[in-house]
Short mmCIF file of C-alpha atoms in Angstrom, two decimals:
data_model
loop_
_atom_site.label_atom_id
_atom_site.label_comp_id
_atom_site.label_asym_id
_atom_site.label_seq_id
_atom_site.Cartn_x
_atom_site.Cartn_y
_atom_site.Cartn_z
CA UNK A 54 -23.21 16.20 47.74
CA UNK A 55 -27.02 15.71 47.69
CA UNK A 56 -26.85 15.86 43.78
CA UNK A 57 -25.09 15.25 40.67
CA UNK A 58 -25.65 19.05 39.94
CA UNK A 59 -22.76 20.55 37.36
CA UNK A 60 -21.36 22.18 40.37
CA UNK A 61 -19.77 18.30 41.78
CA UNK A 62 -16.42 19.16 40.15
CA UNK A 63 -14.58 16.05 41.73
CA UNK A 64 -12.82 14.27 38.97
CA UNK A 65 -9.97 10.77 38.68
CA UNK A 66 -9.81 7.99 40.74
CA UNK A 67 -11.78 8.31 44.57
CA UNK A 68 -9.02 8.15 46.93
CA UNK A 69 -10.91 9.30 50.57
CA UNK A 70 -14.76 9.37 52.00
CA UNK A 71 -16.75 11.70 54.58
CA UNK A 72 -17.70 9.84 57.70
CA UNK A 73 -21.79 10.03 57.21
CA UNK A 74 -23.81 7.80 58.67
CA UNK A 75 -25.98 5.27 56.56
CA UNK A 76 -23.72 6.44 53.36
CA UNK A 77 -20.95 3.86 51.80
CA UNK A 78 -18.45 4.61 49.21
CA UNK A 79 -17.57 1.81 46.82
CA UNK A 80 -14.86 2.59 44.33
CA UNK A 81 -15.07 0.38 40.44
CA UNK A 82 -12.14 -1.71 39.76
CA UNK A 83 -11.52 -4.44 37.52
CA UNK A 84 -11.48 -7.74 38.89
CA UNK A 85 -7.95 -9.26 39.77
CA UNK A 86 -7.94 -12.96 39.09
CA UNK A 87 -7.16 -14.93 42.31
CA UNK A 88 -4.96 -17.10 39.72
CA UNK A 89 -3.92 -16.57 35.94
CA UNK A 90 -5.06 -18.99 33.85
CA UNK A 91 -4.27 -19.20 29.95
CA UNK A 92 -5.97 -18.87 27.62
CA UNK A 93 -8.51 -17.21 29.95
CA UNK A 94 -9.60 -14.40 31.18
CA UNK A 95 -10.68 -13.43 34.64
CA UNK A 96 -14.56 -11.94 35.08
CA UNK A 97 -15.27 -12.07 38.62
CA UNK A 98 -16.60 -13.88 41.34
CA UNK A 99 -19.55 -15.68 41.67
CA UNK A 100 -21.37 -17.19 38.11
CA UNK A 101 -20.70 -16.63 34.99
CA UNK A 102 -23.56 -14.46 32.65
CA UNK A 103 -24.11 -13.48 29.26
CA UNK A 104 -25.05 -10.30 30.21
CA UNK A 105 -24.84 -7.93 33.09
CA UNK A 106 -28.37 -7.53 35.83
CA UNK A 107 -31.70 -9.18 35.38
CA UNK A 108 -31.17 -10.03 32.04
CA UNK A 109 -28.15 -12.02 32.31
CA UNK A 110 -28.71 -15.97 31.97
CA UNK A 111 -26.60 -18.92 32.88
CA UNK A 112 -24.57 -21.03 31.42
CA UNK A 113 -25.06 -25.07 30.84
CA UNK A 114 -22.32 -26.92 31.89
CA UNK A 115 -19.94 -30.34 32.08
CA UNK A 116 -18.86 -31.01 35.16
CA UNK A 117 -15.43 -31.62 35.37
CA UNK A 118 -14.67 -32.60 39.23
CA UNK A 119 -12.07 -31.16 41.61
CA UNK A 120 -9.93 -29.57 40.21
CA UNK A 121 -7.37 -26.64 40.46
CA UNK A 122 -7.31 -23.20 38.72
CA UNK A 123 -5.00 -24.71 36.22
CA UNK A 124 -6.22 -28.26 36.24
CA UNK A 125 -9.85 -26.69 35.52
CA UNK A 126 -8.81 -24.48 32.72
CA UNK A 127 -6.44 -26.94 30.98
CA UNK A 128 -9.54 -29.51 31.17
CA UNK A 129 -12.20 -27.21 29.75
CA UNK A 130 -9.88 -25.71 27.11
CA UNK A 131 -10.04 -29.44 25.32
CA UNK A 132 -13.71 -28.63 24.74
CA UNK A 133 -13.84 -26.80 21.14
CA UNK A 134 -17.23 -25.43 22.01
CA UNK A 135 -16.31 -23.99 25.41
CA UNK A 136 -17.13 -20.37 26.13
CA UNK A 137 -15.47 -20.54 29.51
CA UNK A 138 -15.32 -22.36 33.28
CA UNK A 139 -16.72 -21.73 36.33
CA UNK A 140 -14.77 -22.92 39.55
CA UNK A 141 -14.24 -23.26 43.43
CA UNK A 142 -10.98 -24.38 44.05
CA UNK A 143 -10.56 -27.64 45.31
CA UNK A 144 -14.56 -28.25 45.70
CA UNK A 145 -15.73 -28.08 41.52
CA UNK A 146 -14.82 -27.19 38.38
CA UNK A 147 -17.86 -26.41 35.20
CA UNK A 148 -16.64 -26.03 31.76
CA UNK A 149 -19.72 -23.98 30.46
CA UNK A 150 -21.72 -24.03 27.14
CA UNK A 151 -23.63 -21.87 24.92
CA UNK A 152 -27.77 -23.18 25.86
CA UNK A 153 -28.73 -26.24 23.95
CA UNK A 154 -25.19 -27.80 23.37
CA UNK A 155 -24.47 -31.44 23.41
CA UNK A 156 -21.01 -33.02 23.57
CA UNK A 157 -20.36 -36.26 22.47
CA UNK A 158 -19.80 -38.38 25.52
CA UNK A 159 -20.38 -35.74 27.86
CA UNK A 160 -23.68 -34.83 29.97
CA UNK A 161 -24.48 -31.17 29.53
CA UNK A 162 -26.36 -29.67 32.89
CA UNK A 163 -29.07 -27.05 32.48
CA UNK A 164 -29.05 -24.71 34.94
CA UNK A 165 -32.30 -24.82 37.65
CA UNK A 166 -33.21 -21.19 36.90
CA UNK A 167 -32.62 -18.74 34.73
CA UNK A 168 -30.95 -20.60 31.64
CA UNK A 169 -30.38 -19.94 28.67
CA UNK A 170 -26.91 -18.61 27.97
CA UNK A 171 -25.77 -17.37 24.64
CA UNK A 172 -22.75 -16.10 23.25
CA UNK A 173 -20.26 -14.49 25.33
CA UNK A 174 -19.89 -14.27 28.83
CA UNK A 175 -19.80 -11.02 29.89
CA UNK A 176 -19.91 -10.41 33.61
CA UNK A 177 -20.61 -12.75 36.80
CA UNK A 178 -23.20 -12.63 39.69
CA UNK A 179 -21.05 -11.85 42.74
CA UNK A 180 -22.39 -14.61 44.56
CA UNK A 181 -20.75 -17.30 46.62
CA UNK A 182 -17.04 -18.94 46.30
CA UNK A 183 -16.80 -19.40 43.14
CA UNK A 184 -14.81 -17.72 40.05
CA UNK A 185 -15.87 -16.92 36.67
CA UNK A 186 -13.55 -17.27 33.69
CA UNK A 187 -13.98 -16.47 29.84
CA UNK A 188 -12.52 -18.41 27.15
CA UNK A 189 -10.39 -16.46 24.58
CA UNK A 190 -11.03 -18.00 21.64
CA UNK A 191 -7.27 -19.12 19.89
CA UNK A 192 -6.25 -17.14 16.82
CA UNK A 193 -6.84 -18.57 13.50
CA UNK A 194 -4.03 -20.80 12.92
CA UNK A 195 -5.44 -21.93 9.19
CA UNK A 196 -6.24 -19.92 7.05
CA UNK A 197 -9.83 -21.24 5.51
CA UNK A 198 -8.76 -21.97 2.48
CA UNK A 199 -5.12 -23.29 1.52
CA UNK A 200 -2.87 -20.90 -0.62
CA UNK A 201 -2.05 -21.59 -3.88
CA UNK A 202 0.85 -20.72 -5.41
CA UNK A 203 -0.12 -18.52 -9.13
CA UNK A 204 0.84 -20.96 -11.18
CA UNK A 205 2.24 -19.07 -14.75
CA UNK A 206 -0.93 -19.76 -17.79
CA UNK A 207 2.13 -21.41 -19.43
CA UNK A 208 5.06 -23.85 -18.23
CA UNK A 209 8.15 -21.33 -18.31
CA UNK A 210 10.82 -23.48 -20.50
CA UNK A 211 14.66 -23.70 -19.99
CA UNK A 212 15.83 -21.95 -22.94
CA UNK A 213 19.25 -23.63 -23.31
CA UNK A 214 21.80 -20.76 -24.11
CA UNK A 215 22.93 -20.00 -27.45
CA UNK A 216 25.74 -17.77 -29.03
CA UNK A 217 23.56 -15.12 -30.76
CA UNK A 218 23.36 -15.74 -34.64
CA UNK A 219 21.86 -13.79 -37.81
CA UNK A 220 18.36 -14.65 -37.98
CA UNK A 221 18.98 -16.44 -41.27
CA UNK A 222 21.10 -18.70 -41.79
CA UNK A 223 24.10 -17.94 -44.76
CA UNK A 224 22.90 -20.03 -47.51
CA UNK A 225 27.04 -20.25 -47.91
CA UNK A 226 30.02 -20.13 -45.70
CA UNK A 227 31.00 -16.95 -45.45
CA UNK A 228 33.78 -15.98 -47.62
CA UNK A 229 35.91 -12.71 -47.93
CA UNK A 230 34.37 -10.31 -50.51
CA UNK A 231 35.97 -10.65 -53.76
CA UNK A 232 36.03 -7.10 -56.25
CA UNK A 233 33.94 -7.57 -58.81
CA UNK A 234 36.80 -6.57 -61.38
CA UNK A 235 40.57 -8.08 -60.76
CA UNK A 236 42.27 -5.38 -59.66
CA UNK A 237 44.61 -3.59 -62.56
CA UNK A 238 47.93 -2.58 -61.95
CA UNK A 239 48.72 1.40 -62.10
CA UNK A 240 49.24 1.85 -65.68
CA UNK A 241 52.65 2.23 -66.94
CA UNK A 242 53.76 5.38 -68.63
CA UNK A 243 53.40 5.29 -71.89
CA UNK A 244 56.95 5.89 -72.95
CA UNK A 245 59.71 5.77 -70.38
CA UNK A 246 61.00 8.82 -69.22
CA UNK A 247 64.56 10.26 -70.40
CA UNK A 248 66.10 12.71 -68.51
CA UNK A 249 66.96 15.12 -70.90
CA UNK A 250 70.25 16.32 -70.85
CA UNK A 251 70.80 20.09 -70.18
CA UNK A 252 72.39 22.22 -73.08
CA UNK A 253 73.35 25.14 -73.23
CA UNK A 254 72.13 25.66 -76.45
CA UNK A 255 68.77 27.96 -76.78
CA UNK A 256 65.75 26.20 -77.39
CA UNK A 257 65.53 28.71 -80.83
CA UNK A 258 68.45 28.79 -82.55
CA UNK A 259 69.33 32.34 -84.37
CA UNK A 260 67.56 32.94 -87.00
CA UNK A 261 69.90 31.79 -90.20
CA UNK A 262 72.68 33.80 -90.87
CA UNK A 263 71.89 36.81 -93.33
CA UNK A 264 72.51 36.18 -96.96
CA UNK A 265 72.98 38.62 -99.67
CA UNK A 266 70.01 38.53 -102.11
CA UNK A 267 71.26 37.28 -105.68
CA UNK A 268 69.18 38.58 -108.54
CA UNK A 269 67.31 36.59 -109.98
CA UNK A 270 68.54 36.90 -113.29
CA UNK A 271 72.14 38.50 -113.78
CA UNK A 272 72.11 42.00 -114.81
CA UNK A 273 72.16 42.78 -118.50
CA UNK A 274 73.62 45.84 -120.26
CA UNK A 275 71.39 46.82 -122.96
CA UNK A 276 73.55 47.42 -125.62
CA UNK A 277 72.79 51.03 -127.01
CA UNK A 278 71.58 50.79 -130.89
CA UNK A 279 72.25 53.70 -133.01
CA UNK A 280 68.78 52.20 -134.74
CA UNK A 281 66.26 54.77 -135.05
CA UNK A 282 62.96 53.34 -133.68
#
């Protein structure tokens, strides 16, 4: 197409070109590493940069000598400060530095031109034999400050078991509860009881047998008097 009008439709992966002449067809793809290396990551070929185009700078470095993939990683890993290595096999190995480093022991290179990396690396120049590499930094294996166990605001004490009791003591040993009165026997009836014997005989006799009435005073016969009154 001669533009990148909304009518270019073609979306995915390019998978084929049109023979044109003067016209090339580059497809992206991430970088395979010629060699794994751990704990790095692969970047590309050519130098390693802190940023991508004109404004990317280069790294300072320790040389390291000839060394392999491995041999070049496992050396540069030793350096805490390391933000990644730069190597052709069997010719040189660079274990590269944030601008203005210094190791202790060690001579740190400045690059001849455009110096001054900083942080991260972040892509690579696609020049010459080399292979760019970026150091993962390990995860945090302390933490930055140590635990401490919550310790209780007072020592917890061994309370040594114990039968509950009363919460007072018994100012006595206990003793089984007396009545306040000795107990009486049941009282005895009064008299003892006599089984009375039936009879036949009403309980009211007959009235007393019927007597003839005597006078008082015996009868007299006035004697008749031939008196005149």
């Amino acid at each position: 197409p001669a533009s990148t009008d909304t009518s270019n439709l073609a979306q995915g992966d390019i998978v084929d070109v049109v023979d044109q002449a003067n016209v090339f067809c580059y497809r992206s793809e991430e970088p395979v590493a010629p060699v794994e290396v751990v704990p790095f990551e692969y970047v590309g070929v050519g130098n390693c940069l802190n940023a991508t185009g004109s404004s990317g700078r280069y790294y300072d470095y320790v040389e390291a000598g000839i060394k392999t993939f491995a041999e070049c990683g496992s050396t540069c890993e030793n350096f805490e400060a390391q933000k990644g290595f730069y190597i052709v096999e069997d010719t040189s190995c660079n274990c590269l530095f944030e601008s203005g480093t210094t190791i202790a022991d060690q001579t740190v290179v400045v690059p001849p031109s455009i110096s001054g990396g900083i942080g991260d690396i972040s892509s690579s120049d696609f020049t010459g034999d080399g292979h760019c590499y970026l150091g993962i930094p390990p995860p945090t294996r302390d933490p930055t400050s140590s635990p401490t166990t919550a310790s209780p605001s007072m020592s917890p004490t061994t309370a040594s078991p114990t039968t509950a009791g009363p919460s007072v003591s018994p100012t006595s040993s206990p003793a089984t509860a007396s009545p306040s009165k000795s107990p009486m026997a049941l009282a005895s009836p009064s008299a003892s009881p006599t089984s009375a014997s039936p009879t036949t005989t009403p309980s009211n006799g007959p009235s007393p047998s019927p007597t003839t009435a005597i006078p008082s005073a015996s009868p007299t016969s006035a004697s008749p008097t031939t008196t005149p009154s």
